[in-house]
XYZ file of C-alpha atoms in Angstrom:
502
model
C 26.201 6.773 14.241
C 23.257 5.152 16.461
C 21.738 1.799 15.472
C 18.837 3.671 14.147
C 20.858 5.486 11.689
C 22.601 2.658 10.627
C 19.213 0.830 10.045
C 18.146 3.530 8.103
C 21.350 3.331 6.076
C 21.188 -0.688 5.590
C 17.830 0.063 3.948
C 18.878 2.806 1.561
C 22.124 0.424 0.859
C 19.997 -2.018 -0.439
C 18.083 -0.281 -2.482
C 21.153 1.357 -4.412
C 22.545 -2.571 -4.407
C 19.488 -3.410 -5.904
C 20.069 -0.891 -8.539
C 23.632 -2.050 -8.812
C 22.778 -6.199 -9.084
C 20.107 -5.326 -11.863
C 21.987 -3.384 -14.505
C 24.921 -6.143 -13.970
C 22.819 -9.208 -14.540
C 21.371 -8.034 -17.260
C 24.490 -6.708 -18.806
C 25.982 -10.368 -18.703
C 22.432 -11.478 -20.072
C 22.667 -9.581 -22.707
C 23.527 -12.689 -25.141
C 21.533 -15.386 -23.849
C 18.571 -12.156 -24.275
C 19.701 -11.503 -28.109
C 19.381 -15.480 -29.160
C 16.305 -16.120 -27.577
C 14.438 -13.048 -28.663
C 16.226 -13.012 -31.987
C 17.111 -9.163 -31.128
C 19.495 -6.924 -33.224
C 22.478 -5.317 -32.020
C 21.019 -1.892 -32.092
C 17.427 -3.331 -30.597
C 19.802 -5.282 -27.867
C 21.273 -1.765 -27.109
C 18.124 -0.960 -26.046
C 17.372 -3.082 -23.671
C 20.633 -1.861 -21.496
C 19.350 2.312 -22.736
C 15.623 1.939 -22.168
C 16.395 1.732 -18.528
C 18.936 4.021 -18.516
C 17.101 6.202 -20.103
C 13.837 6.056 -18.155
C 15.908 6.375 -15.659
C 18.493 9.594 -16.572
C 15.123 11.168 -18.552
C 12.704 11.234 -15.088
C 15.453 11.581 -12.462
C 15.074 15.580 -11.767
C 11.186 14.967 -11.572
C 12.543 11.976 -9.088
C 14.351 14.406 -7.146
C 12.130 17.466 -7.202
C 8.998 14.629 -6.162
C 11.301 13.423 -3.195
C 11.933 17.757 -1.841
C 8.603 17.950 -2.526
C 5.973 14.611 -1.701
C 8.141 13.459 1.299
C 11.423 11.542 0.488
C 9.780 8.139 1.925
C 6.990 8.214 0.426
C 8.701 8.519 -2.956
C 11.096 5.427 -2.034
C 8.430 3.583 -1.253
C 5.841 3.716 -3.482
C 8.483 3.875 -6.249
C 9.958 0.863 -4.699
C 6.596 -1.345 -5.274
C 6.410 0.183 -8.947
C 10.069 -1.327 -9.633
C 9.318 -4.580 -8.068
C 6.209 -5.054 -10.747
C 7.483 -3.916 -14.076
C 11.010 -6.252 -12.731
C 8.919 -9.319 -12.967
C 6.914 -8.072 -16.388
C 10.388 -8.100 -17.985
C 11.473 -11.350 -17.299
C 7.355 -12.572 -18.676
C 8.306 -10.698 -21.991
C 8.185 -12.683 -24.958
C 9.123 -9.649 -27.709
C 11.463 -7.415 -27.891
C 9.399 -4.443 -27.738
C 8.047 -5.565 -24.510
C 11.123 -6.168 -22.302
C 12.070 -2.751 -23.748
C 9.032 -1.049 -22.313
C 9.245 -3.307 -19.040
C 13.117 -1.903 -18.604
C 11.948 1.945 -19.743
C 9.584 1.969 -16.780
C 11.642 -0.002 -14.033
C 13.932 2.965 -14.800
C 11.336 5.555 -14.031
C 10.687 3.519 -10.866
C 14.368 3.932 -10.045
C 14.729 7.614 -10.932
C 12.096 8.633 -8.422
C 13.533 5.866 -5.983
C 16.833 6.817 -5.913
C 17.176 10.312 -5.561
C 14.707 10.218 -2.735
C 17.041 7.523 -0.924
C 20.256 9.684 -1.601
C 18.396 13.136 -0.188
C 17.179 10.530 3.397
C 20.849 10.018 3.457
C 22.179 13.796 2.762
C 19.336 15.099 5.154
C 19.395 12.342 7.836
C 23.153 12.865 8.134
C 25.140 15.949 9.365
C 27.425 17.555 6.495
C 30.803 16.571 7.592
C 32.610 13.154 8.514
C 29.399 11.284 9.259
C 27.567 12.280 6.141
C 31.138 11.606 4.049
C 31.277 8.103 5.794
C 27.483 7.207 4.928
C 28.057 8.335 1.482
C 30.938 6.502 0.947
C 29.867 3.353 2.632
C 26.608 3.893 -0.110
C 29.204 3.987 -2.956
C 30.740 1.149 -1.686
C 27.680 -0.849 -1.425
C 26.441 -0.138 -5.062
C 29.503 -1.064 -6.477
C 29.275 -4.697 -4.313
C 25.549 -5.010 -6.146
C 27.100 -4.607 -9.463
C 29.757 -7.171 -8.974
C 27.880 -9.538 -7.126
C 25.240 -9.076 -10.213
C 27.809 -9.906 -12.396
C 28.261 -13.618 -11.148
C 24.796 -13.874 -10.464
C 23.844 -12.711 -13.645
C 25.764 -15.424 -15.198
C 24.290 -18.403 -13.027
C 20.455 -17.461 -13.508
C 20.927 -16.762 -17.213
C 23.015 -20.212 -17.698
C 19.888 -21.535 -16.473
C 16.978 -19.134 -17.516
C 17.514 -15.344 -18.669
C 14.231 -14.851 -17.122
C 15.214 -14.968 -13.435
C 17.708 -11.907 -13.851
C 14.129 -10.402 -13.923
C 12.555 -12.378 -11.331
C 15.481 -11.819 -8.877
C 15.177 -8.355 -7.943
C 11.363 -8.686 -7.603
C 12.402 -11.326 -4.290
C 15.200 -8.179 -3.235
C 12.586 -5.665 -4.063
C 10.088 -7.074 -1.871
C 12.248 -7.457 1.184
C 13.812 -4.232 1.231
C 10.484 -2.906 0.904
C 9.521 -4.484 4.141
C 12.879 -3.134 6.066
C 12.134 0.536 4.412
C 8.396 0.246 6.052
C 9.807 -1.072 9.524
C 13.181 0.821 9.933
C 12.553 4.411 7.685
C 10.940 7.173 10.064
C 8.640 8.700 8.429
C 9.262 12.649 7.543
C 7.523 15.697 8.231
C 4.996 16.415 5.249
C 7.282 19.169 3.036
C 5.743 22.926 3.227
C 4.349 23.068 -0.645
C 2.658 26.068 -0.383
C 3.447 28.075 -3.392
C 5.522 25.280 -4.916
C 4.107 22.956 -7.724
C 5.848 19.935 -9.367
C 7.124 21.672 -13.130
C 5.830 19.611 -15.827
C 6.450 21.348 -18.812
C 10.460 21.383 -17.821
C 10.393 17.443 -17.354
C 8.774 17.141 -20.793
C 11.021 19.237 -22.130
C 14.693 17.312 -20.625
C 13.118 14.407 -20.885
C 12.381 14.422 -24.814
C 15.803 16.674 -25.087
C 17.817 13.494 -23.646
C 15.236 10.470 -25.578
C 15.824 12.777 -29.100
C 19.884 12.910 -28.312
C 20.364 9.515 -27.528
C 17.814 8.006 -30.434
C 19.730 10.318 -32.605
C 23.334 8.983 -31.274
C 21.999 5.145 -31.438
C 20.565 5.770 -35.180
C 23.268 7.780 -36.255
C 24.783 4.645 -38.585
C 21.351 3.553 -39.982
C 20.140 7.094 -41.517
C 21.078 9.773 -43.437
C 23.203 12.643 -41.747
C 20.861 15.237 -42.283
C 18.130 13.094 -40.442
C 21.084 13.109 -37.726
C 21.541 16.357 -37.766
C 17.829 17.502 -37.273
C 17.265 15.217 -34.486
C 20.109 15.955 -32.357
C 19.812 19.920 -33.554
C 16.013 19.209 -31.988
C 17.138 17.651 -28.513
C 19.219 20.979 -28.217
C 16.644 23.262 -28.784
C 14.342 20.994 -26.486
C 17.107 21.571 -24.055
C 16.686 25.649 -24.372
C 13.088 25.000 -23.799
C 13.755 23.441 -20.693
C 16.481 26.845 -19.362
C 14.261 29.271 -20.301
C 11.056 27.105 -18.897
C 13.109 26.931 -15.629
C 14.094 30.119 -15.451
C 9.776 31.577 -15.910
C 8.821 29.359 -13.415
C 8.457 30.090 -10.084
C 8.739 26.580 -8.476
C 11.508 25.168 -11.318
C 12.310 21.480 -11.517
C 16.117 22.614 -11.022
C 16.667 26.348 -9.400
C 19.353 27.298 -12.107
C 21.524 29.109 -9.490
C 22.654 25.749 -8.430
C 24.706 26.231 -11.353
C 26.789 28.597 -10.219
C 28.519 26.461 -8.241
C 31.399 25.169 -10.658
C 31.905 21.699 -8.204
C 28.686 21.163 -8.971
C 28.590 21.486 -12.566
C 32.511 19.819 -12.999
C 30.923 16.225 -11.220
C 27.778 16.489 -13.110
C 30.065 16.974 -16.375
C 32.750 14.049 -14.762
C 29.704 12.000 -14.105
C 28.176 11.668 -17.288
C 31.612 10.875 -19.127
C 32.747 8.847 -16.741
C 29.465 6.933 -17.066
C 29.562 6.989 -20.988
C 32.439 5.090 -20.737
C 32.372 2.835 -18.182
C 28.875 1.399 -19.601
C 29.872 1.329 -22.888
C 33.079 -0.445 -22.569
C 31.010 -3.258 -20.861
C 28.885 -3.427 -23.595
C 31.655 -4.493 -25.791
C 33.514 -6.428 -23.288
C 30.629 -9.048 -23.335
C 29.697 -8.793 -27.140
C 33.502 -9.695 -27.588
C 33.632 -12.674 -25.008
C 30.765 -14.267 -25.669
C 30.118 -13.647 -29.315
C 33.711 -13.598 -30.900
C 35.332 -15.526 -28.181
C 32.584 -18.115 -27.183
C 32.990 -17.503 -23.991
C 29.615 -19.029 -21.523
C 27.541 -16.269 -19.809
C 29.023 -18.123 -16.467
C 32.612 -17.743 -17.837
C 32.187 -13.979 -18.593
C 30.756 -13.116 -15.484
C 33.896 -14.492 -13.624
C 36.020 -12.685 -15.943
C 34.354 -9.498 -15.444
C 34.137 -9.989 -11.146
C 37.375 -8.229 -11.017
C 35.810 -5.305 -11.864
C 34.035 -5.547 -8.567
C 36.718 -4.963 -6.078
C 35.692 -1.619 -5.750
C 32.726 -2.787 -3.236
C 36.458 -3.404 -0.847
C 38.005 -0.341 -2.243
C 35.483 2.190 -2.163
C 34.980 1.873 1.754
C 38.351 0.761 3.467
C 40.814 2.997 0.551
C 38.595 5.739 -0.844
C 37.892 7.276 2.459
C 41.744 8.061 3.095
C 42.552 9.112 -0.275
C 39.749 11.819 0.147
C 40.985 12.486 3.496
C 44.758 12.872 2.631
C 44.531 14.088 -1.108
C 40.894 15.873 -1.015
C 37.974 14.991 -3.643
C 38.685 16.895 -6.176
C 42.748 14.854 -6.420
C 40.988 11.576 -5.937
C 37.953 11.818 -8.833
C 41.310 13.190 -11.046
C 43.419 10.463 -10.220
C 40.409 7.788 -10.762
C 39.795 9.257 -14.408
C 43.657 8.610 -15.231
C 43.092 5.324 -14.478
C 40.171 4.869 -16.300
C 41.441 6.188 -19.229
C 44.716 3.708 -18.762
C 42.367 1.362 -18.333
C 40.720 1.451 -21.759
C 43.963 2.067 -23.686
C 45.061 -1.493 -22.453
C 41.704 -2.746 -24.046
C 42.310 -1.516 -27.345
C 45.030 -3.905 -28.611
C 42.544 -6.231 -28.021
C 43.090 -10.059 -30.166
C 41.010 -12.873 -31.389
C 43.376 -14.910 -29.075
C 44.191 -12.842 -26.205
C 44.545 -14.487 -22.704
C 42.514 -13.498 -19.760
C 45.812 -12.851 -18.370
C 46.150 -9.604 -20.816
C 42.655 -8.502 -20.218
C 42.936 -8.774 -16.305
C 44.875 -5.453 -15.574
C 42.828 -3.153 -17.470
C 40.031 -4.913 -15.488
C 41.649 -4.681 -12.701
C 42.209 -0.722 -13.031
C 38.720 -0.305 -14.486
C 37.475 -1.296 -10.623
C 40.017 0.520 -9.088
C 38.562 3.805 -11.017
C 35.352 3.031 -9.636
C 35.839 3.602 -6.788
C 38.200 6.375 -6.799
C 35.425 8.511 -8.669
C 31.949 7.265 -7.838
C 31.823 8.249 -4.054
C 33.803 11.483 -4.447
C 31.834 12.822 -7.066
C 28.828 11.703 -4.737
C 30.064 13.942 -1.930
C 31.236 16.537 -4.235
C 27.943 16.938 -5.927
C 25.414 17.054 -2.580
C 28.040 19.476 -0.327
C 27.083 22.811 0.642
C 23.389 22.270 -1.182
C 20.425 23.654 0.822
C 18.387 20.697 2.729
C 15.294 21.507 0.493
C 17.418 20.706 -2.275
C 19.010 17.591 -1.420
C 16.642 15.444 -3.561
C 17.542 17.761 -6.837
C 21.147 18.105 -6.346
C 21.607 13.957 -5.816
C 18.520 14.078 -8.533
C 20.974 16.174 -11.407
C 24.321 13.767 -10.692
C 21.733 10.520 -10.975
C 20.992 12.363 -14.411
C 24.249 12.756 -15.748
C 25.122 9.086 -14.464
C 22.238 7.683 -16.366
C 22.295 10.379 -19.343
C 25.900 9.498 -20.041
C 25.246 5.723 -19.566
C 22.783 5.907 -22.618
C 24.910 8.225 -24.820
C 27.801 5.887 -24.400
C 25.823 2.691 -25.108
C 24.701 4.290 -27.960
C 27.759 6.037 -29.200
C 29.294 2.243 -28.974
C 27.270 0.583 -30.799
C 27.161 3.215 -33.619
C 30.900 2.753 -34.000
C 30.389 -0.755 -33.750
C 27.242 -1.212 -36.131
C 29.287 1.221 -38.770
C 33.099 -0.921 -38.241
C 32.419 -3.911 -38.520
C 32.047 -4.888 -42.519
C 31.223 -8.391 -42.163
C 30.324 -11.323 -39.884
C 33.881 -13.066 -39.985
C 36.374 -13.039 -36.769
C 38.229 -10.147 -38.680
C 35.302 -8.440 -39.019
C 34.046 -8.169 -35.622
C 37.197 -8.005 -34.056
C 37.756 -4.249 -35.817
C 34.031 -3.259 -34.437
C 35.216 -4.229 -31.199
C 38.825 -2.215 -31.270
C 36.450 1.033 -33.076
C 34.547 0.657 -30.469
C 36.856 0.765 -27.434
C 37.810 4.226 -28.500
C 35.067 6.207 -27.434
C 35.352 4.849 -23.698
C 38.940 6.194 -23.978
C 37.160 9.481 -25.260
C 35.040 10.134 -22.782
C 37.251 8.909 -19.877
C 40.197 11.612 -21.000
C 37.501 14.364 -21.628
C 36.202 13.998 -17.839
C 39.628 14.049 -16.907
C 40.056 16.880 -18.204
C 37.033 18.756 -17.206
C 37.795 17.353 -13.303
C 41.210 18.855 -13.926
C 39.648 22.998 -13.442
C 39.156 21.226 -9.586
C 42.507 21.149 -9.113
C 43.267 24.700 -9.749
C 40.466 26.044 -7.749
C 41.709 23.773 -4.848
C 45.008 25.123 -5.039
C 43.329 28.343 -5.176
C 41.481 27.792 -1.944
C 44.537 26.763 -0.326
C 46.610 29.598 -1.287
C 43.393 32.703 -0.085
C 43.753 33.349 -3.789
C 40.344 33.486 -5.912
C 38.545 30.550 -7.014
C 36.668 31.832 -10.298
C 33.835 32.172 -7.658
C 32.804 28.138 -8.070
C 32.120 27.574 -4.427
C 33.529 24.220 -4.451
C 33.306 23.352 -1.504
C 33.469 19.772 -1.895
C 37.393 20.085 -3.938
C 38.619 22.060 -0.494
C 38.856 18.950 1.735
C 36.663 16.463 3.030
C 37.001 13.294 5.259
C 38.729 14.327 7.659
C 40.439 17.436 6.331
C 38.789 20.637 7.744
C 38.228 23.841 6.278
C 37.549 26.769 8.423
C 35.950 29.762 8.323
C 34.568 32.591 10.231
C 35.487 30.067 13.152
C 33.462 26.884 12.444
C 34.829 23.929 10.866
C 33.516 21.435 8.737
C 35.148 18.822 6.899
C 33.221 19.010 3.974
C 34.259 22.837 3.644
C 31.207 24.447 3.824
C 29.720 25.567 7.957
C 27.088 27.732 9.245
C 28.839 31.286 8.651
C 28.463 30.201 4.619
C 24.278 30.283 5.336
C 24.247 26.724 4.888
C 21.006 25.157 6.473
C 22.347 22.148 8.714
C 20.139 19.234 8.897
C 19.597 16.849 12.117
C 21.200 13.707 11.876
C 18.942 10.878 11.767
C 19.265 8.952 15.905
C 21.086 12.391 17.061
C-alpha cells in the first residue's frame, strides 16, 4: 500500500477506535453512572442500548447516505455531530438526558461508520490488500475497546463525566486528519435514486419495539409482551414489502441471496448479543457484589483486549490457512467455552478463575470480528459497499441491544432480593443467555462449512455465493482464469474498484 493509502487508513482506524474506546469507558462507568444519577438497573441498561440502538436502528440509512451523499461527506459531517452530543452526555444531570445524548451519538456513529468501512472496501482492491486493511481495522477497534477499558476506569475514578469529554478531544483530532488526509470522492450519480424513508421508519421502530419489548419483558404483563414484540415483526414486514415497491430501496433485497451474507449478518448479531451482554454482568458482579473499584475492574477486564495483538499478527494466517468461514466457527466455540467457564461463577471466586474465560473471550474476538468483516463486504457491488458494511453494523448493534436487554430481564426477574445470595443467582441466570446466543451463531456459521467443502469438492453450494467461506488471505480461488483471494474476480461480473494511491 502507498503512504497515501495508509493515511487514509490511519484516519478511518481512528474513527472505528473511537467507536471502540467509547462503548468501553462507559461500560466500566456504568456504576459510578448508576450512584450518581440514582439510575435503575433497567434505566442503567439504557444508557449502554440507547446508543446501541441509535446506532443498529439508523445504520442502513448510514450506509445507503454514504452510496448515496458521498462516503466523506457522511464521515465527516457525522463525525462533528458525534463530537457534540459526546460532550452533552457527560453535561447531563438526569437520566433521561444522558439517555437521549447516547441515542443520538449513536445515530452520529451509524452514518459515520458505514461510510468509513465502504472508503475502505472501495479505496482498496478486493483481494489481499483489501483483506489486510480490513483486518488491520478489526484489529484497531478491538485496541479502542481495551484501551477504553483502562481508561474508562481512570477518568471515572476521578469524574464519570470525562468518559464523555474524552472522545470529544479524539473526535476533534481525527476530524482534522479526515479533512487533511481523506480525498475527496466523485459526487455519486443519484439520478433516479432517492434516500427510502418510509423503510428506515419502518426497521427502525421494528428494532426500538423488539428491544423495548425484550428490556420490559419482566416489568409487564405477557400479553403486553406479546403485542409489542408481535408489532416489531409486523413493522419488520412493512419494511420487506416497502423495499421490495421501491425503486431506490434502503437494502436491494437480492443481496440476500447470498447465504455468506446472510450467515455473518445472523453470526454477527449473536455473537454481539452475547459478547455485550456478558460485560454487562461482568461489571454489575465486580463492582456491585464484589466491591471491586471502577480502576480495579477495568484491569481485570484488559485481558479481554488482547485481541487488538491477535486480530492483526494471528487472524490473518488462520484465514489464510483455514479460510473465513473455519476461523468465525472456531471463534464461536470459544466464545461459547468462554461463557460456560463464567457460569459457576462465586461470591468468592479469585481473579485467577475468572482470567481464562477472559482470556478466551478476547481470543474469540478476534477470531470472528474481522472474518465476518471480510465475509460480509466480498463480492458486493462498489455502489453497495456502504449498505453491505451498513447491514453487518446493524446486526452488530441490533444484537448488542437485544442482548443487553435480554440480560437484564433475566437478571431483573432472578434475583429475589438484595442479599449476596440474591444477586449472585441474577448474575449465574444471567450468564446463560451469552452462552445462548454464542452456541446459536455457532451453529448458524456451521452451514459455512458445508458450502466450503462444497466449493472445494465442484459439488453445489445451495447457490449461497459465498464467496468470502472459499478462501481468503492468501488462499486463491480461481475461475474462468482470474484469481482472487477473496474468491470472487472479474468473470463473476464483479465491479473492481481502484485502490486508493494505485
Amino acid at each position: 500500500m502507498t503512504g497515501r493509502a495508509w493515511g487514509v487508513l490511519f484516519v478511518l482506524c481512528g474513527a472505528i477506535f473511537l467507536e471502540g474506546i467509547d462503548v468501553a469507558m462507559l461500560n466500566v462507568a456504568l456504576p459510578a453512572i448508576r450512584d450518581d444519577l440514582d439510575l435503575s438497573t433497567g434505566t442503567l441498561q439504557w444508557v449502554m442500548s440507547a446508543y446501541v440502538l441509535g446506532y443498529g436502528g439508523f445504520m442502513l440509512l448510514g450506509g445507503r447516505a454514504a452510496d448515496l451523499f458521498g462516503r466523506r461527506r457522511m464521515f465527516v459531517l457525522w463525525l462533528v455531530v458525534f463530537l457534540i452530543f459526546s460532550g452533552l452526555g457527560g453535561l447531563a444531570t438526569e437520566g433521561w438526558m444522558l439517555i437521549l445524548a447516547r441515542f443520538v451519538t449513536g445515530i452520529a456513529a451509524a452514518f459515520m461508520t458505514p461510510a468509513g468501512l465502504s472508503i475502505i472496501t472501495t479505496g482498496f482492491p478486493e483481494g489481499p490488500q483489501r483483506n489486510k486493511a480490513l483486518l488491520v481495522y478489526a484489529g484497531t477497534a478491538a485496541g479502542g475497546f481495551s484501551i477504553g477499558l483502562v481508561v474508562g476506569g481512570l477518568l471515572s475514578a476521578i469524574d464519570w463525566r470525562w468518559v464523555f469529554f474524552a472522545p470529544v478531544i479524539l473526535s476533534f483530532a481525527i476530524l482534522l486528519a479526515a479533512l487533511a488526509l481523506v480525498p475527496a470522492s466523485p459526487r455519486p450519480d443519484r439520478a433516479g435514486q432517492g434516500v427510502d424513508l418510509a423503510g428506515a421508519v419502518a426497521v427502525t421502530a421494528g428494532i426500538l419495539l423488539l428491544v423495548f419489548g425484550v428490556e420490559r419483558a419482566t416489568h409487564v404483563p405477557a400479553a403486553w409482551t406479546v403485542g409489542t414484540i408481535g408489532a416489531a415483526l409486523l413493522l419488520f414486514l412493512a419494511f420487506v414489502l416497502i423495499e421490495r415497491a421501491s425503486s431506490s430501496p434502503l437494502v436491494r433485497l437480492g443481496l440476500f441471496r447470498s447465504g455468506a451474507l446472510v450467515r455473518a449478518n445472523v453470526s454477527g448479531l449473536l455473537f454481539a448479543a452475547g459478547f455485550f451482554g456478558f460485560q454487562f454482568i461482568a461489571v454489575l458482579y465486580l463492582q456491585e457484589l464484589r466491591g471491586w473499584s471502577s480502576l480495579q475492574t477495568s484491569f481485570a477486564l484488559i485481558v479481554i483486549g488482547v485481541d487488538a495483538v491477535l486480530s492483526p499478527l494471528l487472524t490473518p494466517r488462520l484465514v489464510a490457512r483455514f479460510g473465513n468461514a473455519r476461523t468465525i466457527f472456531g471463534g464461536l466455540l470459544v466464545a461459547s467455552l468462554s461463557y460456560a467457564l463464567f457460569l459457576p461463577i462465586a461470591e468468592d471466586w479469585t481473579y485467577a478463575a475468572m482470567f481464562p474465560g477472559l482470556l478466551l473471550l478476547g481470543v474469540s474476538f478476534s477470531l470472528v470480528y474481522g472474518p465476518l468483516t471480510i465475509v460480509a463486504t466480498d463480492g458486493i457491488a462498489e455502489e453497495e459497499q456502504g449498505v453491505a458494511g451498513g447491514l453487518l453494523y446493524t446486526s452488530f448493534q441490533f444484537g448488542a441491544a437485544l442482548g443487553l436487554s435480554a440480560v437484564a430481564a433475566v437478571n431483573i426477574a432472578a434475583t429475589d432480593g438484595t442479599s449476596s445470595a440474591d444477586l449472585l443467582g441474577g448474575y449465574r441466570a444471567a450468564l446463560v443467555v451469552p452462552l445462548a446466543a454464542a452456541l446459536t451463531a455457532a451453529a448458524v456459521s456451521a452451514f459455512g462449512l458445508r458450502a466450503r467443502r462444497a466449493a472445494a469438492t465442484g459439488g453445489p453450494s445451495s447457490g449461497d455465493g459465498d464467496r468470502g467461506d472459499s478462501a481468503s488471505t492468501g488462499g486463491s480461488a480461481s475461475t474462468g482464469g482470474s484469481t482472487s483471494p477473496g474468491g470472487s474476480d472479474a468473470a463473476g461480473g464483479v465491479e473492481r474498484p481502484a485502490a486508493i494511491g494505485a
